[in-house]
Each structure stands twice: as structure tokens, then as C-alpha cells.
Tab-separated table of N, CA and C in Angstrom:
chain	number	residue	atom	x	y	z
N	1	UNK	N	38.913	-77.331	-12.696
N	1	UNK	CA	37.976	-76.549	-13.823
N	1	UNK	C	36.494	-76.879	-13.467
N	2	UNK	N	35.972	-75.882	-13.545
N	2	UNK	CA	34.364	-76.039	-13.112
N	2	UNK	C	33.675	-76.397	-14.553
N	3	UNK	N	32.820	-77.570	-14.184
N	3	UNK	CA	32.435	-78.063	-15.731
N	3	UNK	C	30.845	-77.996	-15.189
N	4	UNK	N	30.153	-77.083	-13.874
N	4	UNK	CA	29.005	-77.246	-13.689
N	4	UNK	C	28.290	-76.425	-14.566
N	5	UNK	N	27.126	-76.845	-14.338
N	5	UNK	CA	25.989	-75.777	-14.984
N	5	UNK	C	25.664	-74.316	-14.426
N	6	UNK	N	25.813	-73.557	-15.191
N	6	UNK	CA	25.252	-72.216	-14.475
N	6	UNK	C	24.164	-71.798	-14.575
N	7	UNK	N	23.181	-71.214	-13.758
N	7	UNK	CA	21.997	-70.926	-13.521
N	7	UNK	C	21.877	-69.829	-13.459
N	8	UNK	N	21.348	-69.168	-14.497
N	8	UNK	CA	20.828	-67.503	-14.252
N	8	UNK	C	20.040	-67.714	-13.453
N	9	UNK	N	19.624	-66.174	-13.199
N	9	UNK	CA	18.562	-65.509	-12.010
N	9	UNK	C	17.048	-66.181	-12.864
N	10	UNK	N	16.915	-65.993	-14.132
N	10	UNK	CA	15.866	-66.186	-14.489
N	10	UNK	C	15.267	-67.641	-14.139
N	11	UNK	N	16.641	-68.792	-14.491
N	11	UNK	CA	16.203	-70.252	-14.431
N	11	UNK	C	15.945	-70.547	-12.938
N	12	UNK	N	16.749	-69.377	-12.020
N	12	UNK	CA	16.712	-69.711	-10.407
N	12	UNK	C	15.292	-69.483	-9.986
N	13	UNK	N	14.583	-68.410	-10.267
N	13	UNK	CA	13.153	-68.158	-10.145
N	13	UNK	C	11.985	-69.123	-10.935
N	14	UNK	N	12.337	-69.566	-12.228
N	14	UNK	CA	11.524	-70.585	-12.449
N	14	UNK	C	11.943	-72.083	-11.674
N	15	UNK	N	12.730	-72.214	-11.048
N	15	UNK	CA	13.120	-73.276	-10.383
N	15	UNK	C	12.192	-73.075	-9.200
N	16	UNK	N	12.433	-72.270	-8.396
N	16	UNK	CA	12.059	-71.999	-7.110
N	16	UNK	C	10.532	-71.690	-7.241
N	17	UNK	N	10.015	-71.378	-8.275
N	17	UNK	CA	8.466	-71.234	-8.784
N	17	UNK	C	7.637	-72.861	-8.864
N	18	UNK	N	8.714	-73.458	-9.298
N	18	UNK	CA	8.188	-75.163	-9.506
N	18	UNK	C	8.348	-75.884	-8.333
N	19	UNK	N	9.004	-75.163	-7.553
N	19	UNK	CA	9.130	-76.252	-6.315
N	19	UNK	C	8.379	-75.633	-5.198
N	20	UNK	N	7.811	-74.287	-5.433
N	20	UNK	CA	6.769	-73.438	-4.355
N	20	UNK	C	5.373	-74.119	-4.857
N	21	UNK	N	5.284	-74.450	-6.446
N	21	UNK	CA	3.577	-75.325	-6.687
N	21	UNK	C	3.487	-76.247	-5.743
N	22	UNK	N	4.896	-77.433	-5.792
N	22	UNK	CA	4.978	-78.521	-5.151
N	22	UNK	C	4.792	-78.283	-3.762
N	23	UNK	N	5.454	-77.762	-2.999
N	23	UNK	CA	5.624	-77.617	-1.641
N	23	UNK	C	4.264	-77.193	-1.081
N	24	UNK	N	3.399	-76.018	-1.848
N	24	UNK	CA	2.338	-75.602	-1.680
N	24	UNK	C	0.902	-76.908	-1.809
N	25	UNK	N	1.047	-77.304	-2.720
N	25	UNK	CA	0.026	-78.636	-2.813
N	25	UNK	C	0.572	-79.503	-1.729
N	26	UNK	N	1.471	-79.616	-1.239
N	26	UNK	CA	1.626	-80.509	-0.048
N	26	UNK	C	1.777	-79.920	1.633
N	27	UNK	N	0.960	-78.444	1.239
N	27	UNK	CA	1.197	-78.133	2.593
N	27	UNK	C	0.188	-78.339	3.347
N	28	UNK	N	0.120	-79.321	4.436
N	28	UNK	CA	-0.970	-79.704	5.391
N	28	UNK	C	-1.902	-78.389	6.101
N	29	UNK	N	-3.219	-78.975	6.463
N	29	UNK	CA	-3.918	-78.204	7.022
N	29	UNK	C	-3.392	-77.197	8.363
N	30	UNK	N	-3.814	-76.084	8.523
N	30	UNK	CA	-2.907	-75.258	9.870
N	30	UNK	C	-1.787	-75.412	9.662
N	31	UNK	N	-1.302	-74.962	8.454
N	31	UNK	CA	0.403	-74.749	8.339
N	31	UNK	C	0.349	-73.429	7.750
N	32	UNK	N	1.914	-73.202	7.761
N	32	UNK	CA	2.444	-71.923	7.407
N	32	UNK	C	3.624	-71.831	6.368
N	33	UNK	N	3.700	-71.049	5.646
N	33	UNK	CA	5.036	-71.024	4.673
N	33	UNK	C	5.620	-69.530	4.757
N	34	UNK	N	6.740	-69.140	5.237
N	34	UNK	CA	7.090	-67.717	5.020
N	34	UNK	C	8.320	-67.746	4.188
N	35	UNK	N	8.323	-67.254	3.294
N	35	UNK	CA	9.886	-66.706	2.424
N	35	UNK	C	9.857	-65.104	2.468
N	36	UNK	N	11.367	-64.818	3.018
N	36	UNK	CA	11.726	-63.663	3.326
N	36	UNK	C	12.990	-63.351	2.901
N	37	UNK	N	13.230	-61.855	2.811
N	37	UNK	CA	14.457	-61.268	2.616
N	37	UNK	C	15.389	-61.049	3.892
N	38	UNK	N	16.279	-61.613	4.478
N	38	UNK	CA	16.246	-61.061	5.730
N	38	UNK	C	17.067	-60.032	6.125
N	39	UNK	N	17.473	-59.449	4.904
N	39	UNK	CA	17.943	-58.193	5.232
N	39	UNK	C	16.917	-57.309	4.834
N	40	UNK	N	15.776	-57.465	4.632
N	40	UNK	CA	14.575	-56.376	4.519
N	40	UNK	C	13.365	-57.023	4.814
N	41	UNK	N	13.001	-56.708	6.146
N	41	UNK	CA	11.864	-57.086	6.848
N	41	UNK	C	10.683	-57.119	6.154
N	42	UNK	N	10.651	-56.378	5.208
N	42	UNK	CA	9.292	-56.509	4.764
N	42	UNK	C	8.820	-57.191	3.168
N	43	UNK	N	10.061	-57.566	3.126
N	43	UNK	CA	10.079	-58.209	1.970
N	43	UNK	C	9.916	-59.593	1.878
N	44	UNK	N	8.509	-60.151	2.073
N	44	UNK	CA	8.033	-61.314	1.980
N	44	UNK	C	6.946	-62.050	1.385
N	45	UNK	N	6.747	-63.417	1.006
N	45	UNK	CA	5.565	-63.979	0.865
N	45	UNK	C	5.652	-64.831	1.673
N	46	UNK	N	3.935	-64.986	2.283
N	46	UNK	CA	3.558	-66.121	3.246
N	46	UNK	C	2.085	-66.661	2.467
N	47	UNK	N	2.136	-67.864	2.979
N	47	UNK	CA	1.192	-69.027	2.718
N	47	UNK	C	0.677	-69.347	4.258
N	48	UNK	N	-0.706	-69.293	4.134
N	48	UNK	CA	-1.384	-70.209	5.215
N	48	UNK	C	-2.179	-70.954	5.062
N	49	UNK	N	-2.150	-72.369	4.986
N	49	UNK	CA	-3.437	-73.378	4.636
N	49	UNK	C	-3.988	-73.533	5.890
N	50	UNK	N	-5.534	-72.786	5.657
N	50	UNK	CA	-6.207	-73.200	6.964
N	50	UNK	C	-6.990	-74.288	6.380
N	51	UNK	N	-8.023	-74.802	7.098
N	51	UNK	CA	-9.073	-76.084	6.814
N	51	UNK	C	-10.083	-75.702	5.766
N	52	UNK	N	-10.113	-73.940	5.484
N	52	UNK	CA	-11.242	-73.544	4.796
N	52	UNK	C	-10.899	-72.918	3.533
N	53	UNK	N	-9.555	-72.412	3.648
N	53	UNK	CA	-9.363	-71.785	2.399
N	53	UNK	C	-7.434	-72.033	2.508
N	54	UNK	N	-6.534	-71.248	1.381
N	54	UNK	CA	-5.387	-71.040	1.259
N	54	UNK	C	-5.112	-69.448	1.239
N	55	UNK	N	-4.460	-69.035	1.900
N	55	UNK	CA	-4.019	-67.417	2.176
N	55	UNK	C	-2.877	-67.135	1.779
N	56	UNK	N	-2.292	-66.137	0.494
N	56	UNK	CA	-1.200	-65.536	0.287
N	56	UNK	C	-1.211	-64.312	0.537
N	57	UNK	N	-0.057	-63.880	1.235
N	57	UNK	CA	0.392	-62.502	1.554
N	57	UNK	C	1.743	-62.175	0.841
N	58	UNK	N	1.883	-61.153	0.449
N	58	UNK	CA	3.294	-60.170	0.341
N	58	UNK	C	3.310	-58.753	0.672
N	59	UNK	N	4.488	-58.671	1.489
N	59	UNK	CA	4.687	-57.363	1.618
N	59	UNK	C	4.443	-56.281	0.950
N	60	UNK	N	3.671	-55.220	1.564
N	60	UNK	CA	3.480	-53.680	1.422
N	60	UNK	C	4.438	-52.681	1.939
N	61	UNK	N	3.434	-51.721	1.769
N	61	UNK	CA	4.100	-50.462	2.419
N	61	UNK	C	4.350	-50.617	3.833
N	62	UNK	N	3.585	-50.947	4.626
N	62	UNK	CA	3.915	-50.699	5.750
N	62	UNK	C	5.156	-51.520	6.488
N	63	UNK	N	6.278	-51.187	6.313
N	63	UNK	CA	7.243	-51.759	6.818
N	63	UNK	C	8.074	-51.212	8.010
N	64	UNK	N	8.050	-51.734	9.027
N	64	UNK	CA	8.509	-50.776	10.345
N	64	UNK	C	7.997	-49.437	10.289
N	65	UNK	N	6.718	-49.165	10.243
N	65	UNK	CA	6.559	-47.638	10.518
N	65	UNK	C	7.176	-46.731	9.284
N	66	UNK	N	8.057	-47.287	8.242
N	66	UNK	CA	8.621	-46.226	7.695
N	66	UNK	C	7.923	-46.024	6.227
N	67	UNK	N	8.684	-45.073	5.517
N	67	UNK	CA	7.586	-44.293	4.456
N	67	UNK	C	7.419	-45.338	3.223
N	68	UNK	N	6.341	-45.099	2.487
N	68	UNK	CA	6.143	-46.194	1.594
N	68	UNK	C	7.241	-46.438	0.555
N	69	UNK	N	7.144	-47.844	0.282
N	69	UNK	CA	8.408	-48.734	-0.637
N	69	UNK	C	8.000	-48.761	-1.916
N	70	UNK	N	6.429	-48.863	-1.835
N	70	UNK	CA	6.056	-49.599	-3.351
N	70	UNK	C	5.924	-48.145	-4.133
N	71	UNK	N	6.615	-48.292	-5.550
N	71	UNK	CA	5.725	-47.404	-6.650
N	71	UNK	C	4.346	-47.730	-7.250
N	72	UNK	N	4.004	-46.589	-7.669
N	72	UNK	CA	2.396	-46.972	-8.593
N	72	UNK	C	2.609	-48.125	-9.381
N	73	UNK	N	3.582	-48.315	-9.901
N	73	UNK	CA	4.037	-49.330	-11.041
N	73	UNK	C	3.665	-50.920	-10.311
N	74	UNK	N	4.475	-50.832	-8.864
N	74	UNK	CA	4.353	-51.802	-7.822
N	74	UNK	C	3.007	-52.113	-7.759
N	75	UNK	N	2.279	-51.682	-7.067
N	75	UNK	CA	1.056	-51.869	-6.722
N	75	UNK	C	0.342	-52.282	-8.145
N	76	UNK	N	0.380	-51.493	-9.202
N	76	UNK	CA	-0.290	-52.125	-10.286
N	76	UNK	C	0.044	-53.722	-11.011
N	77	UNK	N	1.816	-53.795	-10.367
N	77	UNK	CA	1.892	-54.960	-10.529
N	77	UNK	C	1.313	-56.330	-9.588
N	78	UNK	N	1.081	-55.825	-8.288
N	78	UNK	CA	0.475	-56.793	-7.549
N	78	UNK	C	-0.803	-57.197	-7.673
N	79	UNK	N	-1.678	-56.041	-8.511
N	79	UNK	CA	-3.278	-55.940	-8.965
N	79	UNK	C	-3.153	-57.024	-9.922
N	80	UNK	N	-2.364	-56.913	-11.039
N	80	UNK	CA	-2.153	-57.974	-12.099
N	80	UNK	C	-2.013	-59.195	-11.652
N	81	UNK	N	-1.221	-59.518	-10.713
N	81	UNK	CA	-1.021	-60.706	-9.776
N	81	UNK	C	-2.006	-61.149	-9.119
N	82	UNK	N	-3.043	-60.556	-8.942
N	82	UNK	CA	-4.164	-61.073	-8.475
N	82	UNK	C	-4.412	-60.665	-7.059
N	83	UNK	N	-3.213	-59.577	-6.227
N	83	UNK	CA	-3.293	-59.419	-4.827
N	83	UNK	C	-4.410	-58.180	-4.641
N	84	UNK	N	-5.024	-58.400	-3.296
N	84	UNK	CA	-6.007	-57.109	-3.070
N	84	UNK	C	-5.132	-56.557	-2.192
N	85	UNK	N	-4.866	-54.848	-2.042
N	85	UNK	CA	-4.502	-54.034	-1.371
N	85	UNK	C	-4.605	-54.260	0.187
N	86	UNK	N	-3.952	-53.877	0.695
N	86	UNK	CA	-3.646	-53.909	2.393
N	86	UNK	C	-5.146	-53.003	2.492
N	87	UNK	N	-5.742	-53.299	4.182
N	87	UNK	CA	-6.732	-52.952	4.444
N	87	UNK	C	-8.299	-53.619	3.953
N	88	UNK	N	-8.125	-54.313	2.638
N	88	UNK	CA	-9.399	-54.807	2.483
N	88	UNK	C	-9.560	-56.375	3.340
N	89	UNK	N	-8.721	-56.369	3.852
N	89	UNK	CA	-8.840	-57.822	4.769
N	89	UNK	C	-8.501	-57.623	6.480
N	90	UNK	N	-8.931	-57.642	7.308
N	90	UNK	CA	-8.999	-56.861	8.627
N	90	UNK	C	-7.603	-57.522	9.239
N	91	UNK	N	-6.859	-58.667	8.963
N	91	UNK	CA	-5.637	-58.972	9.400
N	91	UNK	C	-4.673	-59.294	8.673
N	92	UNK	N	-4.551	-58.420	7.408
N	92	UNK	CA	-3.575	-58.456	6.614
N	92	UNK	C	-2.396	-57.830	6.904
N	93	UNK	N	-1.925	-57.259	8.018
N	93	UNK	CA	-0.942	-56.550	8.874
N	93	UNK	C	-0.450	-55.752	7.829
N	94	UNK	N	-0.687	-55.161	6.697
N	94	UNK	CA	-0.118	-53.952	5.885
N	94	UNK	C	-0.032	-54.979	4.531
N	95	UNK	N	-0.011	-56.068	4.499
N	95	UNK	CA	0.256	-57.048	3.399
N	95	UNK	C	-0.660	-57.007	2.262
N	96	UNK	N	-0.255	-57.046	1.076
N	96	UNK	CA	-1.031	-57.287	-0.145
N	96	UNK	C	-1.599	-58.777	0.020
N	97	UNK	N	-2.837	-59.247	-0.265
N	97	UNK	CA	-3.416	-60.649	-0.023
N	97	UNK	C	-4.166	-61.318	-1.004
N	98	UNK	N	-4.214	-62.514	-0.960
N	98	UNK	CA	-5.191	-63.280	-1.883
N	98	UNK	C	-5.752	-64.665	-0.865
N	99	UNK	N	-7.045	-65.080	-1.164
N	99	UNK	CA	-7.452	-66.033	-0.406
N	99	UNK	C	-8.406	-66.729	-1.502
N	100	UNK	N	-7.667	-68.263	-1.460
N	100	UNK	CA	-8.366	-69.165	-2.336
N	100	UNK	C	-9.520	-70.204	-1.240
N	101	UNK	N	-10.437	-70.405	-1.543
N	101	UNK	CA	-11.767	-71.025	-0.803
N	101	UNK	C	-11.115	-72.894	-1.337
N	102	UNK	N	-11.185	-73.631	0.027
N	102	UNK	CA	-10.756	-75.276	-0.638
N	102	UNK	C	-11.909	-75.749	-1.360
N	103	UNK	N	-12.152	-76.309	-2.021
N	103	UNK	CA	-10.595	-77.192	-2.434
N	103	UNK	C	-10.340	-76.201	-3.575
N	104	UNK	N	-8.610	-76.235	-3.440
N	104	UNK	CA	-7.684	-75.416	-4.103
N	104	UNK	C	-7.251	-76.247	-4.835
N	105	UNK	N	-7.367	-75.725	-6.597
N	105	UNK	CA	-6.956	-76.798	-7.671
N	105	UNK	C	-5.436	-76.337	-7.837
N	106	UNK	N	-4.925	-77.227	-8.865
N	106	UNK	CA	-3.594	-77.233	-9.250
N	106	UNK	C	-3.406	-75.735	-9.912
N	107	UNK	N	-4.229	-75.427	-10.795
N	107	UNK	CA	-4.031	-73.916	-11.473
N	107	UNK	C	-4.155	-72.889	-10.343
N	108	UNK	N	-4.769	-73.116	-9.221
N	108	UNK	CA	-4.743	-72.009	-8.105
N	108	UNK	C	-3.332	-72.147	-7.403
N	109	UNK	N	-2.753	-73.215	-7.101
N	109	UNK	CA	-1.605	-73.404	-6.514
N	109	UNK	C	-0.521	-72.803	-7.442
N	110	UNK	N	-0.477	-72.851	-9.003
N	110	UNK	CA	0.327	-72.601	-9.703
N	110	UNK	C	0.280	-70.664	-9.726
N	111	UNK	N	-1.327	-70.321	-9.955
N	111	UNK	CA	-1.072	-68.978	-9.838
N	111	UNK	C	-0.747	-68.296	-8.881
N	112	UNK	N	-0.897	-68.967	-7.339
N	112	UNK	CA	-0.146	-68.350	-6.334
N	112	UNK	C	1.493	-68.326	-6.326
N	113	UNK	N	1.733	-69.281	-6.722
N	113	UNK	CA	3.378	-69.423	-6.578
N	113	UNK	C	3.951	-68.577	-7.704
N	114	UNK	N	3.390	-68.137	-8.819
N	114	UNK	CA	3.572	-67.358	-9.616
N	114	UNK	C	3.646	-65.743	-9.392
N	115	UNK	N	2.157	-65.615	-8.703
N	115	UNK	CA	1.894	-64.180	-7.897
N	115	UNK	C	3.558	-63.964	-6.877
N	116	UNK	N	3.560	-65.095	-6.222
N	116	UNK	CA	4.636	-64.717	-5.327
N	116	UNK	C	5.963	-64.548	-5.376
N	117	UNK	N	6.121	-65.170	-6.830
N	117	UNK	CA	7.538	-64.862	-7.465
N	117	UNK	C	7.761	-63.685	-8.173
N	118	UNK	N	6.579	-63.306	-8.848
N	118	UNK	CA	6.351	-61.737	-9.222
N	118	UNK	C	6.518	-60.563	-8.153
N	119	UNK	N	5.947	-60.798	-6.954
N	119	UNK	CA	5.912	-59.879	-5.895
N	119	UNK	C	7.525	-59.764	-5.649
N	120	UNK	N	8.467	-60.937	-5.338
N	120	UNK	CA	9.328	-61.055	-4.829
N	120	UNK	C	10.514	-60.527	-5.463
N	121	UNK	N	10.512	-60.870	-6.835
N	121	UNK	CA	11.497	-60.836	-8.266
N	121	UNK	C	11.394	-59.350	-8.479
N	122	UNK	N	9.950	-58.969	-8.920
N	122	UNK	CA	9.841	-57.776	-9.522
N	122	UNK	C	9.375	-56.825	-8.870
N	123	UNK	N	8.650	-56.672	-7.799
N	123	UNK	CA	7.919	-55.664	-7.001
N	123	UNK	C	9.075	-55.246	-5.627
N	124	UNK	N	9.494	-56.431	-5.333
N	124	UNK	CA	10.413	-55.903	-4.111
N	124	UNK	C	11.961	-56.110	-4.612
N	125	UNK	N	12.366	-56.777	-5.875
N	125	UNK	CA	13.353	-56.472	-6.585
N	125	UNK	C	14.633	-57.179	-5.717
N	126	UNK	N	14.261	-58.523	-5.519
N	126	UNK	CA	15.093	-59.159	-4.885
N	126	UNK	C	15.705	-60.201	-6.323
N	127	UNK	N	17.133	-59.908	-6.108
N	127	UNK	CA	17.628	-60.556	-7.574
N	127	UNK	C	17.985	-61.857	-7.848
N	128	UNK	N	17.838	-62.471	-6.767
N	128	UNK	CA	17.994	-64.330	-6.843
N	128	UNK	C	17.394	-64.879	-5.530
N	129	UNK	N	16.355	-65.843	-5.740
N	129	UNK	CA	16.319	-66.783	-4.500
N	129	UNK	C	17.217	-66.928	-3.341
N	130	UNK	N	18.600	-66.786	-4.138
N	130	UNK	CA	19.832	-67.231	-2.761
N	130	UNK	C	19.474	-65.935	-1.893
N	131	UNK	N	18.902	-64.841	-2.052
N	131	UNK	CA	18.890	-64.125	-1.042
N	131	UNK	C	17.632	-63.957	0.087
N	132	UNK	N	17.125	-65.068	-0.121
N	132	UNK	CA	15.795	-65.494	0.556
N	132	UNK	C	15.971	-66.822	1.427
N	133	UNK	N	15.372	-66.591	2.677
N	133	UNK	CA	15.337	-67.648	3.792
N	133	UNK	C	13.979	-68.062	4.018
N	134	UNK	N	13.814	-69.184	4.289
N	134	UNK	CA	12.013	-69.817	4.542
N	134	UNK	C	12.338	-70.135	5.637
N	135	UNK	N	10.750	-70.174	6.232
N	135	UNK	CA	10.294	-71.190	7.691
N	135	UNK	C	8.830	-71.714	7.528
N	136	UNK	N	9.174	-73.000	7.338
N	136	UNK	CA	7.589	-73.776	7.283
N	136	UNK	C	7.355	-74.347	8.724
N	137	UNK	N	5.944	-74.295	8.779
N	137	UNK	CA	5.693	-75.090	10.304
N	137	UNK	C	4.283	-75.179	10.242
N	138	UNK	N	3.988	-76.040	11.332
N	138	UNK	CA	2.214	-76.109	11.667
N	138	UNK	C	1.910	-76.649	12.983
N	139	UNK	N	1.152	-76.586	13.147
N	139	UNK	CA	0.450	-76.739	14.464
N	139	UNK	C	0.736	-78.490	14.810
N	140	UNK	N	0.199	-79.140	13.838
N	140	UNK	CA	0.343	-80.487	14.362
N	140	UNK	C	1.805	-81.108	14.053
N	141	UNK	N	2.340	-80.360	12.992
N	141	UNK	CA	3.699	-81.084	12.389
N	141	UNK	C	4.928	-80.018	12.565
N	142	UNK	N	4.905	-79.014	13.499
N	142	UNK	CA	6.129	-78.614	13.879
N	142	UNK	C	6.449	-78.079	12.879
N	143	UNK	N	8.274	-77.673	12.684
N	143	UNK	CA	8.949	-77.159	12.206
N	143	UNK	C	9.272	-77.959	10.630
N	144	UNK	N	9.092	-77.560	9.402
N	144	UNK	CA	9.380	-78.672	8.486
N	144	UNK	C	10.455	-78.311	7.520
N	145	UNK	N	11.305	-78.862	7.033
N	145	UNK	CA	12.219	-78.790	6.049
N	145	UNK	C	11.511	-78.847	4.610
N	146	UNK	N	12.071	-77.932	3.531
N	146	UNK	CA	11.369	-78.009	2.401
N	146	UNK	C	12.502	-78.341	1.300
N	147	UNK	N	11.782	-78.616	0.513
N	147	UNK	CA	12.915	-78.558	-0.825
N	147	UNK	C	12.844	-77.164	-2.096
N	148	UNK	N	13.226	-76.203	-1.490
N	148	UNK	CA	13.095	-74.830	-2.174
N	148	UNK	C	14.454	-74.563	-2.788
N	149	UNK	N	14.958	-74.757	-3.930
N	149	UNK	CA	16.222	-74.403	-4.684
N	149	UNK	C	16.334	-73.331	-4.429
N	150	UNK	N	17.393	-73.044	-4.195
N	150	UNK	CA	18.698	-71.616	-3.543
N	150	UNK	C	17.887	-71.165	-2.584
N	151	UNK	N	16.750	-71.611	-1.778
N	151	UNK	CA	16.306	-70.668	-0.693
N	151	UNK	C	17.099	-71.717	0.736
N	152	UNK	N	17.549	-71.168	1.610
N	152	UNK	CA	18.049	-71.544	2.815
N	152	UNK	C	16.825	-71.307	4.129
N	153	UNK	N	16.892	-72.668	4.768
N	153	UNK	CA	15.835	-72.654	5.773
N	153	UNK	C	16.300	-71.469	6.638
N	154	UNK	N	15.595	-71.064	7.547
N	154	UNK	CA	15.825	-70.021	8.350
N	154	UNK	C	16.692	-70.248	9.703
N	155	UNK	N	17.833	-69.970	9.652
N	155	UNK	CA	18.774	-70.263	10.685
N	155	UNK	C	18.478	-70.648	12.281
N	156	UNK	N	17.505	-69.322	12.535
N	156	UNK	CA	16.821	-68.956	13.757
N	156	UNK	C	15.698	-70.109	14.084
N	157	UNK	N	15.146	-70.924	13.279
N	157	UNK	CA	14.286	-71.805	13.731
N	157	UNK	C	14.444	-73.151	12.985
N	158	UNK	N	15.400	-73.552	12.327
N	158	UNK	CA	16.274	-74.954	12.473
N	158	UNK	C	17.419	-75.222	13.162
């Protein structure tokens, strides 16, 4: 008999958001964190902690040269989450982006984590964090294992 606690999809996303805030706070300079749906290449949220800023990007319409995948409502949700559209930043690769200059505050980390969850869950319609894999690495630290509930490390990287 299973007496375990059942975690709903909403609770799973909340747990991931809290863990993401913690992991972003601890992300060393010149490090990266990529969350992605391995079944759909453009469904990503990625972060780069440089020495000058923290950059966050989420997937947009430019997915392997295919047709647009975002609706107008999706684009409005990304703008409401604080992202700028592709093309406004010369290295966005078709992604929607945000840049927070250092020092990054606790509120900034929370805002970036919540925006990434909005993009993955609501815009890219990923049903549950268990559909995601992650890859975290840095030039000085190499590959890093993180504590992201429900999200597995990318098996090709670890």
C-alpha cells in the first residue's frame, strides 16, 4: 500500500521554483544553467552568471527553422514576465531574454525563477518538471549536479 504524499503538478512547479531560486543564488561567476525539454529542442530556460550580470533566456519561435510556435497570448505572457523579444539583444539566438546587472538581489533571483517557470509551464506548456532535464557547468567548476526536484541531469553530460 502506497502511503506516500502525492504531489500535484502545481506543487511540483512551486518546488522547482524554490529550488531554482536557491541554485541561481549559488551560481558561481562564469557559469551556466540550462533547463530543457529533451523532446522539444526549443523549450528551454537558460541562465548565465557572468561577472557583470545574470542573463536569462527562454525559447522563442526560432526552433530549428520551423514555423512560429508562440501565439500572441504566449508573447504577451513573456513580456508580462519581464522578457524582451528576440532581436533586441545581438546574441539571443532567437530567445526571449532578461539581463540583471550585478549585484543581483534576492528579489531578482525570485523574479527570474518565477519568469522561467511561467515560460516553461504556461508558454511552452510543459505539464510537469519531470519532463525537463538540466545541465549546469562553469569554466572554472566544470559540470555541476544540482538539487532541482523532479528534474534529472542531462544524461549526455553527466
